[in-house]
XYZ file of C-alpha atoms in Angstrom:
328
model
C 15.367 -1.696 -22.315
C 13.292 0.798 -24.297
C 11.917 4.171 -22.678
C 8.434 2.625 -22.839
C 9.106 -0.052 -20.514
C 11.207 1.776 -18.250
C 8.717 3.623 -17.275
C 5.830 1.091 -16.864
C 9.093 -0.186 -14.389
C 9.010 3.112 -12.318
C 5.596 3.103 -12.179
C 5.656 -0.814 -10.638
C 8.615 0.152 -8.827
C 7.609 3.812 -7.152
C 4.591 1.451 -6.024
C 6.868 -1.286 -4.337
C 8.795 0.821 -2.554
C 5.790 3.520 -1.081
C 5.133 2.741 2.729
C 2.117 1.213 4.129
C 0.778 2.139 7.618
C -1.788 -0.724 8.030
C -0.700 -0.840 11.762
C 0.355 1.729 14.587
C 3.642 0.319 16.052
C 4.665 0.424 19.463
C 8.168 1.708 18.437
C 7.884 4.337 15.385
C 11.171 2.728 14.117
C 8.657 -0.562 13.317
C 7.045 1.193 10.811
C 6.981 0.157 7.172
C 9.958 -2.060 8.131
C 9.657 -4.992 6.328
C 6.657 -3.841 3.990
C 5.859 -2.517 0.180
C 3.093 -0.547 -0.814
C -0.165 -2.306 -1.128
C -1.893 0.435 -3.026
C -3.538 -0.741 -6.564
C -3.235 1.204 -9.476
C -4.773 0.422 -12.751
C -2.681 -0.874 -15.636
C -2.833 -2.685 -18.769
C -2.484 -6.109 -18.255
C -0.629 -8.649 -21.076
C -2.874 -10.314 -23.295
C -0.561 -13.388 -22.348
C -1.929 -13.509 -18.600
C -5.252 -13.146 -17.092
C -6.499 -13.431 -13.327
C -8.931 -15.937 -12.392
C -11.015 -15.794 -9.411
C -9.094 -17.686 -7.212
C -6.540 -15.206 -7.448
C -3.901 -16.906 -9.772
C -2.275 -14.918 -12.756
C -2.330 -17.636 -15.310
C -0.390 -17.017 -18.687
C -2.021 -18.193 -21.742
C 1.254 -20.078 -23.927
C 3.003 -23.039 -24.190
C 5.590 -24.514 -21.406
C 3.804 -24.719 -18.111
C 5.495 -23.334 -14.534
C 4.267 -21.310 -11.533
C 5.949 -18.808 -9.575
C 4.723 -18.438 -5.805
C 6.038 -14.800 -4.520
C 5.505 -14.495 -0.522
C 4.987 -10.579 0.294
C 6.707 -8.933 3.699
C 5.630 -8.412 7.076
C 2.222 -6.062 7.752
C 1.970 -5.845 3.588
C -0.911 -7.990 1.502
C 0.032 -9.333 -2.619
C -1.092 -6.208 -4.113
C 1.690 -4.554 -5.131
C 3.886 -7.011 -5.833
C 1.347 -8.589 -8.393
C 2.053 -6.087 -10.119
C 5.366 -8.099 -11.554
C 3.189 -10.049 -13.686
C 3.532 -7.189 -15.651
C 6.863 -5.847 -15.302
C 9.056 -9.191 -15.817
C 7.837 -10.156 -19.269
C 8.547 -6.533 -20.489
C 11.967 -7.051 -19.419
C 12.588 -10.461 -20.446
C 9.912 -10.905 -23.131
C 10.761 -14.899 -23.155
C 8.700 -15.046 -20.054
C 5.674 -14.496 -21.380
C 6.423 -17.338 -23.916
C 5.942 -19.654 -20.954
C 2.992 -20.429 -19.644
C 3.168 -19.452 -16.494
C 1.095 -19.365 -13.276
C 1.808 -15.999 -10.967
C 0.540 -16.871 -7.600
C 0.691 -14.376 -4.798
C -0.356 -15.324 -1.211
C -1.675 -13.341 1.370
C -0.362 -13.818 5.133
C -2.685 -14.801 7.731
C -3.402 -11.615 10.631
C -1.109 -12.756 13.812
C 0.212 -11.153 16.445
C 3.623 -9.844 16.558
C 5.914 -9.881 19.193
C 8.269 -7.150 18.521
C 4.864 -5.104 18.061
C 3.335 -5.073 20.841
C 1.636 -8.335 20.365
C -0.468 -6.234 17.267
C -1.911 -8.153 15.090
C -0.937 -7.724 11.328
C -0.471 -9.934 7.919
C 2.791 -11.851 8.914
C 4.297 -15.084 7.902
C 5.577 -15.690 11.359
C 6.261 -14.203 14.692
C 9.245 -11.804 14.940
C 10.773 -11.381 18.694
C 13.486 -9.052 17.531
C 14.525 -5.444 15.647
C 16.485 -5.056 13.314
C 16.954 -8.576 12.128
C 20.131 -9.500 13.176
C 22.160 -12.938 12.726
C 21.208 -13.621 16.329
C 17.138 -13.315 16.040
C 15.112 -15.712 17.552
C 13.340 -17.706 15.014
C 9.587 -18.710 15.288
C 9.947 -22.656 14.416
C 6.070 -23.473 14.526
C 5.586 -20.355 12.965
C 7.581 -21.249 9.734
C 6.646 -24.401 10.242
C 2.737 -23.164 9.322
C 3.546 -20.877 6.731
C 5.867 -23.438 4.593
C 2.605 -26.441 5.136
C 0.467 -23.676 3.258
C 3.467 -22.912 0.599
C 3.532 -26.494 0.013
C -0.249 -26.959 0.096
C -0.281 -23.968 -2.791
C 2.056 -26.650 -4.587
C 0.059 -29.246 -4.265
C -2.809 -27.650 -5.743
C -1.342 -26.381 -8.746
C -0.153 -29.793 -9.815
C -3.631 -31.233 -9.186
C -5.696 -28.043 -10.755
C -3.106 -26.353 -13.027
C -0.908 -29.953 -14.165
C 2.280 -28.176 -13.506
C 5.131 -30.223 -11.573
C 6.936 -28.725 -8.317
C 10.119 -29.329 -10.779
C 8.675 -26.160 -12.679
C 7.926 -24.341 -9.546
C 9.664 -21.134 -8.507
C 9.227 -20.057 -4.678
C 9.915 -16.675 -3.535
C 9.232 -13.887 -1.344
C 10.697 -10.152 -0.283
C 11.739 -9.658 3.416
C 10.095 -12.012 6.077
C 8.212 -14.146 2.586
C 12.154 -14.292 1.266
C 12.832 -15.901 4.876
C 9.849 -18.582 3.940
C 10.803 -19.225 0.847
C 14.432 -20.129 1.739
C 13.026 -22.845 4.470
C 10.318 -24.126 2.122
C 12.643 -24.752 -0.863
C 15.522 -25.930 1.083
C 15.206 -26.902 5.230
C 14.475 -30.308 6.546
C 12.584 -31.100 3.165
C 10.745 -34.345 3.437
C 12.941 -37.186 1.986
C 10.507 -37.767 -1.187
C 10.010 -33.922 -1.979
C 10.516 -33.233 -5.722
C 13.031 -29.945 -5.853
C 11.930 -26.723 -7.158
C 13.194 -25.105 -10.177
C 14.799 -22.601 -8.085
C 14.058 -20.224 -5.042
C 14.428 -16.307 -4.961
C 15.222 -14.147 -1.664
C 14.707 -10.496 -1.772
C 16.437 -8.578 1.417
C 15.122 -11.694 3.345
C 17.220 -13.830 5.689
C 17.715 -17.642 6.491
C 16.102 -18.593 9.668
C 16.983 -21.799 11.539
C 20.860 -21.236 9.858
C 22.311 -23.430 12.928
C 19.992 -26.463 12.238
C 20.369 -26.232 8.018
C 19.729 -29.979 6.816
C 19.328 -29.282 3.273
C 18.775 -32.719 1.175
C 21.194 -33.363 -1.668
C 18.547 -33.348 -4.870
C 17.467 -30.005 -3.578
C 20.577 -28.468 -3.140
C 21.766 -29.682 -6.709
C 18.539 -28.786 -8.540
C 17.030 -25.339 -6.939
C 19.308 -22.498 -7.810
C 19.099 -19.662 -5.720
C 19.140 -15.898 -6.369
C 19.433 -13.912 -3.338
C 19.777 -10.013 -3.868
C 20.110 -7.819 -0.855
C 20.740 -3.323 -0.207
C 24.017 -2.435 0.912
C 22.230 -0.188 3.338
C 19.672 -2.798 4.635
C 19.429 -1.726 8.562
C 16.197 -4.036 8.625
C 17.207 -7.060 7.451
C 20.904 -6.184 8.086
C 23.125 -6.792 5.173
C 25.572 -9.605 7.525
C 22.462 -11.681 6.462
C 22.917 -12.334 3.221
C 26.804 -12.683 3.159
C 26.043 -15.453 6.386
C 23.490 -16.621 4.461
C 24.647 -17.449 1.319
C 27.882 -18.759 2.689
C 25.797 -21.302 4.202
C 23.969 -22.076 1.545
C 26.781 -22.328 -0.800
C 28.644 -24.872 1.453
C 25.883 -26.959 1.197
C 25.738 -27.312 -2.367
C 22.939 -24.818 -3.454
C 24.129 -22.590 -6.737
C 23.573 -19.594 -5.140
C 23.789 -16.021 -7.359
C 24.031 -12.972 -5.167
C 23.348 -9.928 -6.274
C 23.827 -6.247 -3.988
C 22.551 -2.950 -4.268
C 23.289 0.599 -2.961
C 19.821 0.274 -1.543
C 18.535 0.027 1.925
C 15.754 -2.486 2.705
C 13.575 -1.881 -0.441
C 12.560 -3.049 -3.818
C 13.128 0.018 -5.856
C 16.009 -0.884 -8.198
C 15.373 -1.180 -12.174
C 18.490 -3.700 -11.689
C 17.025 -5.356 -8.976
C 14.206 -6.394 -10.885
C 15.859 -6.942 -14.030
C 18.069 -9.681 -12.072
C 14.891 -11.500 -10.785
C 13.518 -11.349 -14.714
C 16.740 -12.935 -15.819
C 16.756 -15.648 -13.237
C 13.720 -16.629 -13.788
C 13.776 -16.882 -17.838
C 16.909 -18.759 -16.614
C 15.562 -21.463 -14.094
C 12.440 -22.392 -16.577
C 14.050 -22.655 -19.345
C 15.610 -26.392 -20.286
C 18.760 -26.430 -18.887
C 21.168 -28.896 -18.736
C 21.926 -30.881 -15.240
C 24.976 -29.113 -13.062
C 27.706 -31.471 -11.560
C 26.947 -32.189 -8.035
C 28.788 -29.886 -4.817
C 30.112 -30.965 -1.750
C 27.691 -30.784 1.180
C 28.295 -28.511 4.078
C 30.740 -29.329 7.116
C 29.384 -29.202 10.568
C 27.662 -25.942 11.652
C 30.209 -23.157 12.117
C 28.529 -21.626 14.892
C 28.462 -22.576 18.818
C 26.560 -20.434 21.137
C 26.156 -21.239 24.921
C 24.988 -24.557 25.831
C 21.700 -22.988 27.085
C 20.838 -21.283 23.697
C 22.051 -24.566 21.584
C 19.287 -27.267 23.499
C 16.552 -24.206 22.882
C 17.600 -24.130 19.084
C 17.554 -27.561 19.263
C 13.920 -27.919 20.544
C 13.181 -25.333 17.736
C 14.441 -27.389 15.238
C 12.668 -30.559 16.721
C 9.816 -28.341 16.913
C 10.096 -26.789 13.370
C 10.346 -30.562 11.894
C 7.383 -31.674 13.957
C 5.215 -28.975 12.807
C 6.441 -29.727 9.315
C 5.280 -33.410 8.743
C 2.545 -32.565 10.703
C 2.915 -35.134 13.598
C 1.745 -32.059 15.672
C -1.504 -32.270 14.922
C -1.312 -35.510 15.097
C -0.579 -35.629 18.669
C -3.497 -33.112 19.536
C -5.948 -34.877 17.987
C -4.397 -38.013 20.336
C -4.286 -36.997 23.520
Protein backbone atom coordinates (compact mmCIF):
# COMPACT_ATOMS: atom_id res chain seq x y z
CA UNK A 1 0.00 0.00 0.00
CA UNK A 2 1.57 3.27 -1.13
CA UNK A 3 1.99 6.38 1.33
CA UNK A 4 -0.74 8.12 -0.68
CA UNK A 5 -3.37 5.81 0.19
CA UNK A 6 -2.41 5.21 3.59
CA UNK A 7 -3.15 8.26 4.44
CA UNK A 8 -6.51 8.90 2.63
CA UNK A 9 -6.97 5.44 5.13
CA UNK A 10 -6.15 7.47 8.35
CA UNK A 11 -8.07 10.11 7.34
CA UNK A 12 -11.35 7.53 6.78
CA UNK A 13 -10.20 5.75 9.69
CA UNK A 14 -9.43 8.75 12.45
CA UNK A 15 -13.16 9.56 11.27
CA UNK A 16 -14.60 5.99 12.11
CA UNK A 17 -13.28 5.73 15.20
CA UNK A 18 -14.06 9.68 16.68
CA UNK A 19 -17.08 9.52 19.22
CA UNK A 20 -20.44 10.84 18.65
CA UNK A 21 -22.58 12.29 21.50
CA UNK A 22 -25.97 12.47 19.65
CA UNK A 23 -27.60 11.37 23.01
CA UNK A 24 -27.05 12.02 26.88
CA UNK A 25 -27.01 8.51 28.49
CA UNK A 26 -28.34 7.62 31.67
CA UNK A 27 -25.08 5.75 32.59
CA UNK A 28 -21.86 7.77 31.23
CA UNK A 29 -20.36 4.27 30.52
CA UNK A 30 -23.30 4.20 27.49
CA UNK A 31 -21.64 6.67 25.73
CA UNK A 32 -20.23 6.25 22.25
CA UNK A 33 -20.56 2.50 22.97
CA UNK A 34 -21.51 0.98 20.01
CA UNK A 35 -21.06 4.15 17.65
CA UNK A 36 -18.49 5.78 14.90
CA UNK A 37 -18.18 9.22 14.10
CA UNK A 38 -20.84 10.66 11.94
CA UNK A 39 -18.98 13.81 11.11
CA UNK A 40 -18.57 14.53 7.12
CA UNK A 41 -15.53 15.65 5.75
CA UNK A 42 -14.97 16.52 2.20
CA UNK A 43 -13.00 14.22 -0.09
CA UNK A 44 -12.41 13.35 -3.55
CA UNK A 45 -14.64 10.91 -4.63
CA UNK A 46 -13.60 8.01 -7.53
CA UNK A 47 -14.57 8.82 -10.86
CA UNK A 48 -15.78 5.04 -10.78
CA UNK A 49 -18.73 5.85 -8.22
CA UNK A 50 -21.15 8.59 -7.90
CA UNK A 51 -24.15 9.19 -5.37
CA UNK A 52 -27.55 9.47 -6.58
CA UNK A 53 -30.28 11.03 -4.76
CA UNK A 54 -31.68 8.24 -3.22
CA UNK A 55 -28.64 7.83 -1.40
CA UNK A 56 -26.95 4.82 -3.24
CA UNK A 57 -23.13 4.95 -4.21
CA UNK A 58 -23.39 3.41 -7.60
CA UNK A 59 -20.03 2.46 -9.43
CA UNK A 60 -19.89 3.13 -13.02
CA UNK A 61 -18.05 -0.49 -14.62
CA UNK A 62 -18.79 -3.69 -15.66
CA UNK A 63 -19.91 -6.76 -13.22
CA UNK A 64 -22.89 -5.66 -11.21
CA UNK A 65 -23.17 -6.28 -7.07
CA UNK A 66 -24.29 -4.20 -4.07
CA UNK A 67 -22.96 -4.04 -0.73
CA UNK A 68 -25.54 -3.03 2.12
CA UNK A 69 -23.32 -1.84 5.32
CA UNK A 70 -25.70 -1.42 8.56
CA UNK A 71 -24.02 1.40 10.91
CA UNK A 72 -24.03 0.93 15.03
CA UNK A 73 -26.21 1.93 17.69
CA UNK A 74 -26.97 6.02 18.23
CA UNK A 75 -24.59 6.55 14.84
CA UNK A 76 -26.27 7.54 11.17
CA UNK A 77 -24.24 6.17 7.48
CA UNK A 78 -22.05 9.08 7.36
CA UNK A 79 -18.95 8.00 8.22
CA UNK A 80 -18.89 4.79 7.21
CA UNK A 81 -19.77 5.89 3.53
CA UNK A 82 -16.85 7.00 3.53
CA UNK A 83 -15.50 3.23 2.50
CA UNK A 84 -16.65 3.80 -0.88
CA UNK A 85 -13.57 5.43 -1.03
CA UNK A 86 -11.15 3.66 0.99
CA UNK A 87 -11.75 -0.11 -0.29
CA UNK A 88 -11.03 0.40 -3.97
CA UNK A 89 -7.70 2.18 -3.03
CA UNK A 90 -6.80 -0.86 -1.27
CA UNK A 91 -8.00 -3.43 -3.51
CA UNK A 92 -8.17 -1.50 -6.80
CA UNK A 93 -10.18 -4.66 -8.42
CA UNK A 94 -13.15 -3.30 -6.63
CA UNK A 95 -13.67 -0.54 -8.45
CA UNK A 96 -13.58 -2.79 -11.62
CA UNK A 97 -16.97 -4.01 -10.45
CA UNK A 98 -19.78 -2.27 -10.71
CA UNK A 99 -20.89 -1.94 -7.61
CA UNK A 100 -23.79 -0.43 -5.62
CA UNK A 101 -22.64 1.01 -1.91
CA UNK A 102 -25.79 1.29 0.02
CA UNK A 103 -25.76 2.60 3.54
CA UNK A 104 -28.97 2.64 5.68
CA UNK A 105 -29.92 4.79 8.29
CA UNK A 106 -31.67 3.29 11.58
CA UNK A 107 -35.01 4.35 12.48
CA UNK A 108 -35.08 6.76 16.12
CA UNK A 109 -36.38 4.11 18.94
CA UNK A 110 -36.18 3.96 22.28
CA UNK A 111 -33.61 2.13 24.11
CA UNK A 112 -33.91 0.20 27.01
CA UNK A 113 -30.57 0.11 28.52
CA UNK A 114 -30.86 4.06 27.99
CA UNK A 115 -33.26 5.14 29.77
CA UNK A 116 -35.92 4.43 27.29
CA UNK A 117 -33.97 7.54 25.05
CA UNK A 118 -34.69 7.56 21.89
CA UNK A 119 -31.74 7.26 19.33
CA UNK A 120 -30.91 5.67 15.65
CA UNK A 121 -30.92 1.89 16.64
CA UNK A 122 -31.54 -1.26 14.78
CA UNK A 123 -33.21 -2.81 17.75
CA UNK A 124 -33.83 -2.57 21.40
CA UNK A 125 -30.88 -3.39 23.72
CA UNK A 126 -31.95 -4.50 27.49
CA UNK A 127 -28.38 -5.09 28.53
CA UNK A 128 -24.51 -3.54 29.03
CA UNK A 129 -21.88 -4.71 27.95
CA UNK A 130 -23.13 -7.22 25.47
CA UNK A 131 -22.60 -10.32 26.94
CA UNK A 132 -23.39 -14.03 25.62
CA UNK A 133 -26.39 -13.90 27.93
CA UNK A 134 -28.21 -10.53 26.50
CA UNK A 135 -31.65 -10.53 25.95
CA UNK A 136 -32.39 -10.28 22.35
CA UNK A 137 -35.18 -8.01 20.86
CA UNK A 138 -36.93 -10.72 18.41
CA UNK A 139 -39.58 -8.23 16.84
CA UNK A 140 -37.02 -5.82 16.87
CA UNK A 141 -34.65 -7.77 14.46
CA UNK A 142 -37.40 -9.05 13.08
CA UNK A 143 -38.20 -5.19 11.63
CA UNK A 144 -34.86 -4.26 10.85
CA UNK A 145 -33.98 -7.57 8.66
CA UNK A 146 -37.91 -6.94 6.61
CA UNK A 147 -36.26 -3.45 5.67
CA UNK A 148 -32.66 -5.18 4.85
CA UNK A 149 -34.51 -7.45 2.70
CA UNK A 150 -36.87 -4.80 1.31
CA UNK A 151 -33.38 -2.76 0.34
CA UNK A 152 -32.76 -6.17 -1.62
CA UNK A 153 -35.63 -6.27 -3.24
CA UNK A 154 -35.33 -2.96 -4.64
CA UNK A 155 -32.04 -3.16 -6.02
CA UNK A 156 -32.90 -6.18 -8.11
CA UNK A 157 -36.02 -4.41 -9.42
CA UNK A 158 -34.25 -0.72 -9.88
CA UNK A 159 -30.52 -1.57 -10.09
CA UNK A 160 -30.92 -5.48 -11.99
CA UNK A 161 -28.48 -6.87 -9.57
CA UNK A 162 -29.33 -10.47 -8.01
CA UNK A 163 -29.30 -11.09 -4.05
CA UNK A 164 -26.56 -13.82 -5.30
CA UNK A 165 -24.28 -10.62 -5.84
CA UNK A 166 -25.34 -9.05 -2.66
CA UNK A 167 -23.02 -8.43 0.27
CA UNK A 168 -24.78 -7.60 3.77
CA UNK A 169 -22.96 -6.07 6.52
CA UNK A 170 -22.86 -3.90 9.40
CA UNK A 171 -20.36 -2.75 12.51
CA UNK A 172 -21.61 -3.43 16.12
CA UNK A 173 -25.48 -3.75 16.64
CA UNK A 174 -25.81 -3.46 12.16
CA UNK A 175 -23.03 -6.55 12.31
CA UNK A 176 -25.74 -8.26 14.73
CA UNK A 177 -28.46 -7.58 11.72
CA UNK A 178 -26.58 -8.58 9.20
CA UNK A 179 -25.70 -12.01 10.70
CA UNK A 180 -29.71 -12.75 11.19
CA UNK A 181 -30.61 -11.34 7.78
CA UNK A 182 -28.04 -13.39 5.80
CA UNK A 183 -28.34 -16.46 7.79
CA UNK A 184 -31.49 -17.03 10.62
CA UNK A 185 -34.74 -18.66 9.85
CA UNK A 186 -34.31 -17.52 6.09
CA UNK A 187 -37.47 -18.14 4.18
CA UNK A 188 -37.22 -21.56 2.38
CA UNK A 189 -37.07 -19.88 -1.30
CA UNK A 190 -34.50 -17.04 -0.30
CA UNK A 191 -31.66 -16.82 -2.87
CA UNK A 192 -28.19 -16.71 -0.60
CA UNK A 193 -26.04 -13.77 -0.51
CA UNK A 194 -22.63 -13.59 -1.81
CA UNK A 195 -21.42 -13.37 1.61
CA UNK A 196 -22.08 -11.45 4.98
CA UNK A 197 -19.50 -9.28 7.01
CA UNK A 198 -19.62 -8.70 10.99
CA UNK A 199 -17.57 -6.01 12.45
CA UNK A 200 -17.28 -6.30 16.53
CA UNK A 201 -21.02 -7.33 16.21
CA UNK A 202 -22.56 -10.41 17.82
CA UNK A 203 -25.12 -13.23 16.84
CA UNK A 204 -28.39 -12.73 18.46
CA UNK A 205 -30.98 -15.51 18.77
CA UNK A 206 -27.59 -18.09 18.94
CA UNK A 207 -29.93 -20.74 20.89
CA UNK A 208 -32.66 -20.81 18.14
CA UNK A 209 -29.90 -20.75 14.92
CA UNK A 210 -31.88 -22.55 11.96
CA UNK A 211 -29.63 -21.63 9.25
CA UNK A 212 -30.86 -23.25 5.74
CA UNK A 213 -28.33 -25.40 3.90
CA UNK A 214 -27.91 -23.18 0.42
CA UNK A 215 -27.16 -20.30 2.69
CA UNK A 216 -24.78 -21.78 4.80
CA UNK A 217 -22.86 -23.29 1.70
CA UNK A 218 -22.98 -20.13 -0.44
CA UNK A 219 -22.57 -16.87 2.00
CA UNK A 220 -19.09 -16.82 3.37
CA UNK A 221 -18.64 -14.98 6.35
CA UNK A 222 -15.91 -12.62 7.60
CA UNK A 223 -16.26 -11.75 11.12
CA UNK A 224 -13.35 -9.54 12.63
CA UNK A 225 -13.54 -8.57 16.24
CA UNK A 226 -10.78 -6.27 19.10
CA UNK A 227 -9.12 -8.31 21.51
CA UNK A 228 -10.07 -5.63 23.96
CA UNK A 229 -13.80 -5.35 22.96
CA UNK A 230 -15.52 -4.68 26.59
CA UNK A 231 -18.72 -3.62 24.49
CA UNK A 232 -19.38 -6.24 22.44
CA UNK A 233 -17.22 -8.60 24.59
CA UNK A 234 -14.74 -10.56 22.65
CA UNK A 235 -16.51 -14.34 24.06
CA UNK A 236 -18.86 -13.18 21.19
CA UNK A 237 -17.17 -13.78 18.38
CA UNK A 238 -15.26 -17.02 19.44
CA UNK A 239 -19.24 -18.32 20.53
CA UNK A 240 -20.23 -16.98 17.56
CA UNK A 241 -18.32 -18.24 14.98
CA UNK A 242 -18.18 -21.65 16.55
CA UNK A 243 -21.74 -21.69 15.90
CA UNK A 244 -21.68 -20.63 12.76
CA UNK A 245 -18.99 -22.86 11.65
CA UNK A 246 -20.86 -26.01 12.91
CA UNK A 247 -23.49 -25.17 10.81
CA UNK A 248 -21.74 -25.10 7.68
CA UNK A 249 -21.07 -21.31 7.04
CA UNK A 250 -17.18 -20.68 5.79
CA UNK A 251 -16.53 -18.44 8.33
CA UNK A 252 -12.93 -16.26 8.27
CA UNK A 253 -12.16 -14.64 11.58
CA UNK A 254 -10.01 -12.15 11.88
CA UNK A 255 -8.78 -10.32 15.64
CA UNK A 256 -7.26 -7.25 16.54
CA UNK A 257 -5.41 -5.66 19.53
CA UNK A 258 -8.28 -3.23 19.39
CA UNK A 259 -11.11 -2.56 21.69
CA UNK A 260 -14.61 -2.01 20.23
CA UNK A 261 -13.60 0.21 17.23
CA UNK A 262 -12.93 0.43 13.58
CA UNK A 263 -9.56 2.02 13.54
CA UNK A 264 -7.23 -0.68 12.15
CA UNK A 265 -5.48 -0.17 8.55
CA UNK A 266 -5.65 -4.20 8.78
CA UNK A 267 -9.02 -4.23 9.74
CA UNK A 268 -10.08 -2.60 6.76
CA UNK A 269 -7.73 -4.08 4.47
CA UNK A 270 -9.37 -7.61 5.51
CA UNK A 271 -12.94 -6.34 4.66
CA UNK A 272 -11.33 -4.99 1.07
CA UNK A 273 -9.95 -8.43 0.48
CA UNK A 274 -13.10 -10.27 1.32
CA UNK A 275 -15.03 -8.50 -0.60
CA UNK A 276 -12.83 -8.51 -4.01
CA UNK A 277 -13.02 -12.18 -2.86
CA UNK A 278 -16.86 -12.95 -2.52
CA UNK A 279 -17.69 -10.99 -6.01
CA UNK A 280 -15.40 -12.27 -7.87
CA UNK A 281 -16.35 -15.78 -9.89
CA UNK A 282 -15.48 -18.32 -7.73
CA UNK A 283 -15.80 -21.75 -7.97
CA UNK A 284 -18.63 -23.75 -5.80
CA UNK A 285 -17.14 -25.12 -2.18
CA UNK A 286 -18.00 -28.79 -1.16
CA UNK A 287 -20.87 -28.83 1.14
CA UNK A 288 -20.30 -28.97 5.46
CA UNK A 289 -22.01 -30.82 7.90
CA UNK A 290 -24.88 -28.97 9.59
CA UNK A 291 -24.80 -28.15 13.23
CA UNK A 292 -25.74 -30.71 16.13
CA UNK A 293 -28.36 -29.75 18.57
CA UNK A 294 -27.89 -26.42 20.43
CA UNK A 295 -25.06 -26.67 22.96
CA UNK A 296 -26.60 -24.54 25.40
CA UNK A 297 -29.47 -25.28 28.14
CA UNK A 298 -30.49 -22.57 30.42
CA UNK A 299 -33.37 -22.94 33.01
CA UNK A 300 -36.58 -24.16 31.81
CA UNK A 301 -38.09 -20.68 32.49
CA UNK A 302 -35.55 -18.78 30.24
CA UNK A 303 -35.73 -21.68 27.36
CA UNK A 304 -39.98 -21.32 26.74
CA UNK A 305 -39.20 -17.24 26.78
CA UNK A 306 -36.42 -17.82 24.05
CA UNK A 307 -38.67 -19.95 22.57
CA UNK A 308 -41.57 -17.41 22.25
CA UNK A 309 -38.76 -15.08 20.93
CA UNK A 310 -37.93 -17.22 18.33
CA UNK A 311 -41.69 -17.91 17.47
CA UNK A 312 -41.96 -14.31 17.73
CA UNK A 313 -38.82 -13.38 15.65
CA UNK A 314 -40.18 -15.87 12.75
CA UNK A 315 -43.64 -14.37 12.94
CA UNK A 316 -42.47 -10.93 12.56
CA UNK A 317 -40.28 -12.19 9.75
CA UNK A 318 -42.86 -13.57 7.16
CA UNK A 319 -44.92 -11.01 8.27
CA UNK A 320 -47.97 -13.05 9.55
CA UNK A 321 -47.88 -10.31 12.31
CA UNK A 322 -49.33 -7.88 10.53
CA UNK A 323 -51.33 -10.07 9.21
CA UNK A 324 -53.06 -10.89 12.31
CA UNK A 325 -53.56 -7.08 13.25
CA UNK A 326 -55.08 -6.21 10.34
CA UNK A 327 -57.54 -9.50 11.30
CA UNK A 328 -58.67 -9.10 14.42
Amino acid sequence: MNRQVKMCLLSVLIILASPVFHFQPCNETFIAAFSTSTTTTTARTPSSTSKSSDGFHRSRNNTKAAVIFLHGLGDTPDGWSKLTEVLPSIRPNLANIDITYVFPPAPYIGVSVNGGEKMPGWFDVFDWPIGLDAKDDPKGLAQSVRSVEKIVKQLEEEEGIHPSRVVIGGFSQGGAVALMAAYNRRKKDAIPFAGCICLSGWLPMKQYLDIDEGAAESTPLLWAHGQHDKKIVFEQQTYGVNKLENAGVDVTACTYPVGHETADFEEIADMADFLESVLAMKAAKPKKPRSADPDFHGKEEAENEDETNALLYYLCAIGIEESLKAAS
